[in-house]
One Martini backbone bead per residue (centre of mass of N, CA, C, O) as a GRO file, in nm:
protein
  148
    1UNK     BB    1   0.101   0.033   0.015
    2UNK     BB    2   0.027   0.369   0.007
    3UNK     BB    3  -0.030   0.677   0.118
    4UNK     BB    4  -0.316   0.700   0.002
    5UNK     BB    5  -0.426   0.438   0.124
    6UNK     BB    6  -0.375   0.521   0.423
    7UNK     BB    7  -0.542   0.783   0.420
    8UNK     BB    8  -0.820   0.641   0.394
    9UNK     BB    9  -0.843   0.573   0.696
   10UNK     BB   10  -0.864   0.869   0.789
   11UNK     BB   11  -1.110   0.941   0.617
   12UNK     BB   12  -1.304   0.737   0.740
   13UNK     BB   13  -1.288   0.859   1.021
   14UNK     BB   14  -1.388   1.141   0.945
   15UNK     BB   15  -1.666   1.045   0.845
   16UNK     BB   16  -1.759   0.939   1.116
   17UNK     BB   17  -1.751   1.209   1.262
   18UNK     BB   18  -1.955   1.350   1.076
   19UNK     BB   19  -2.194   1.146   1.132
   20UNK     BB   20  -2.183   1.263   1.450
   21UNK     BB   21  -2.125   1.593   1.424
   22UNK     BB   22  -1.830   1.630   1.375
   23UNK     BB   23  -1.510   1.680   1.310
   24UNK     BB   24  -1.350   1.598   0.993
   25UNK     BB   25  -1.096   1.434   1.155
   26UNK     BB   26  -0.830   1.206   1.079
   27UNK     BB   27  -0.649   0.905   1.194
   28UNK     BB   28  -0.339   0.706   1.130
   29UNK     BB   29  -0.143   0.427   1.234
   30UNK     BB   30   0.171   0.318   1.083
   31UNK     BB   31   0.341  -0.011   1.070
   32UNK     BB   32   0.480  -0.198   0.846
   33UNK     BB   33   0.197  -0.183   0.672
   34UNK     BB   34   0.022  -0.138   0.945
   35UNK     BB   35  -0.276  -0.077   1.096
   36UNK     BB   36  -0.318   0.002   1.434
   37UNK     BB   37  -0.505   0.270   1.400
   38UNK     BB   38  -0.779   0.494   1.472
   39UNK     BB   39  -0.919   0.835   1.445
   40UNK     BB   40  -1.128   1.110   1.576
   41UNK     BB   41  -1.286   1.384   1.618
   42UNK     BB   42  -1.443   1.439   1.970
   43UNK     BB   43  -1.529   1.716   2.085
   44UNK     BB   44  -1.837   1.704   2.055
   45UNK     BB   45  -1.917   1.415   2.155
   46UNK     BB   46  -1.722   1.458   2.443
   47UNK     BB   47  -1.650   1.739   2.538
   48UNK     BB   48  -1.354   1.789   2.426
   49UNK     BB   49  -1.025   1.940   2.423
   50UNK     BB   50  -0.829   1.671   2.294
   51UNK     BB   51  -1.000   1.507   2.059
   52UNK     BB   52  -0.830   1.451   1.811
   53UNK     BB   53  -0.741   1.257   1.558
   54UNK     BB   54  -0.454   1.186   1.669
   55UNK     BB   55  -0.517   1.146   1.975
   56UNK     BB   56  -0.734   0.931   1.934
   57UNK     BB   57  -0.559   0.728   1.796
   58UNK     BB   58  -0.358   0.687   2.029
   59UNK     BB   59  -0.571   0.605   2.239
   60UNK     BB   60  -0.688   0.355   2.086
   61UNK     BB   61  -0.417   0.192   2.089
   62UNK     BB   62  -0.222   0.270   2.305
   63UNK     BB   63   0.038   0.138   2.435
   64UNK     BB   64   0.383   0.177   2.324
   65UNK     BB   65   0.674   0.127   2.221
   66UNK     BB   66   0.924   0.324   2.108
   67UNK     BB   67   1.002   0.136   1.865
   68UNK     BB   68   0.732   0.173   1.718
   69UNK     BB   69   0.714   0.478   1.682
   70UNK     BB   70   0.998   0.491   1.520
   71UNK     BB   71   0.822   0.342   1.260
   72UNK     BB   72   0.605   0.555   1.217
   73UNK     BB   73   0.295   0.673   1.065
   74UNK     BB   74   0.107   0.968   1.041
   75UNK     BB   75  -0.223   0.996   0.946
   76UNK     BB   76  -0.382   1.301   0.819
   77UNK     BB   77  -0.630   1.517   0.696
   78UNK     BB   78  -0.478   1.743   0.870
   79UNK     BB   79  -0.290   1.965   0.979
   80UNK     BB   80  -0.119   1.962   1.264
   81UNK     BB   81  -0.135   2.077   1.551
   82UNK     BB   82   0.039   2.148   1.831
   83UNK     BB   83  -0.070   1.917   2.001
   84UNK     BB   84  -0.028   1.686   1.793
   85UNK     BB   85   0.269   1.746   1.741
   86UNK     BB   86   0.357   1.692   2.031
   87UNK     BB   87   0.283   1.391   2.027
   88UNK     BB   88   0.467   1.314   1.796
   89UNK     BB   89   0.727   1.405   1.943
   90UNK     BB   90   0.705   1.248   2.208
   91UNK     BB   91   0.694   0.956   2.039
   92UNK     BB   92   0.881   0.966   1.774
   93UNK     BB   93   0.744   1.032   1.508
   94UNK     BB   94   0.897   1.050   1.180
   95UNK     BB   95   0.605   1.054   1.019
   96UNK     BB   96   0.393   1.272   0.810
   97UNK     BB   97   0.066   1.242   0.658
   98UNK     BB   98  -0.124   1.473   0.474
   99UNK     BB   99  -0.404   1.586   0.312
  100UNK     BB  100  -0.401   1.899   0.427
  101UNK     BB  101  -0.324   2.289   0.444
  102UNK     BB  102  -0.545   2.501   0.356
  103UNK     BB  103  -0.748   2.521   0.593
  104UNK     BB  104  -0.491   2.432   0.783
  105UNK     BB  105  -0.200   2.545   0.952
  106UNK     BB  106   0.013   2.394   1.130
  107UNK     BB  107   0.315   2.242   1.283
  108UNK     BB  108   0.522   2.170   1.050
  109UNK     BB  109   0.784   2.325   1.127
  110UNK     BB  110   0.822   2.190   1.395
  111UNK     BB  111   0.857   1.908   1.291
  112UNK     BB  112   1.095   1.964   1.099
  113UNK     BB  113   1.287   2.082   1.327
  114UNK     BB  114   1.274   1.760   1.446
  115UNK     BB  115   1.292   1.558   1.177
  116UNK     BB  116   1.022   1.544   1.044
  117UNK     BB  117   0.844   1.399   0.802
  118UNK     BB  118   0.653   1.598   0.563
  119UNK     BB  119   0.348   1.513   0.387
  120UNK     BB  120   0.154   1.646   0.112
  121UNK     BB  121  -0.135   1.532  -0.076
  122UNK     BB  122  -0.356   1.729  -0.160
  123UNK     BB  123  -0.664   1.661  -0.086
  124UNK     BB  124  -0.977   1.710  -0.203
  125UNK     BB  125  -1.143   1.543  -0.005
  126UNK     BB  126  -1.043   1.688   0.250
  127UNK     BB  127  -1.132   1.971   0.167
  128UNK     BB  128  -1.436   1.905   0.132
  129UNK     BB  129  -1.498   1.818   0.419
  130UNK     BB  130  -1.424   2.092   0.549
  131UNK     BB  131  -1.600   2.288   0.384
  132UNK     BB  132  -1.870   2.170   0.467
  133UNK     BB  133  -1.840   2.204   0.771
  134UNK     BB  134  -1.781   2.512   0.784
  135UNK     BB  135  -2.048   2.596   0.647
  136UNK     BB  136  -2.233   2.454   0.875
  137UNK     BB  137  -1.996   2.498   1.139
  138UNK     BB  138  -1.821   2.764   1.219
  139UNK     BB  139  -1.821   2.764   1.532
  140UNK     BB  140  -1.686   2.487   1.575
  141UNK     BB  141  -1.431   2.543   1.417
  142UNK     BB  142  -1.331   2.786   1.580
  143UNK     BB  143  -1.308   2.630   1.843
  144UNK     BB  144  -1.103   2.411   1.745
  145UNK     BB  145  -0.882   2.663   1.668
  146UNK     BB  146  -0.918   2.912   1.878
  147UNK     BB  147  -1.161   3.089   1.780
  148UNK     BB  148  -1.428   3.333   1.743
   0.00000   0.00000   0.00000
């Protein structure tokens, strides 16, 4: 499988979040060609301040040895925010593949400055998911990114 195929797991998770009325951002953690788990933004569903796609993915997988994270790729439908980038850095995940960064530019430069490989697939599907959500729920989107 290639990066686009693995991104599809994150997109499927994002679609699940959207179907529940949440922010359509998903994540998937892959090691050695195997999807260890997925997650999606659950801030709305769980009234959570921290359940973004990437952090939910990590939580769903549970504890892993550092050696596993060191071989992992985090796939995410949207450029990771500072909180999610911090989790990526904390666990030493060396590679991030994102669906897009037009809707939101996260902490990509922070990741790169710490040696993380960041790849943007510039996915129209990811952009469309976000555009639809933002048009329908701009207040929830602004809350999610910390704006008024």
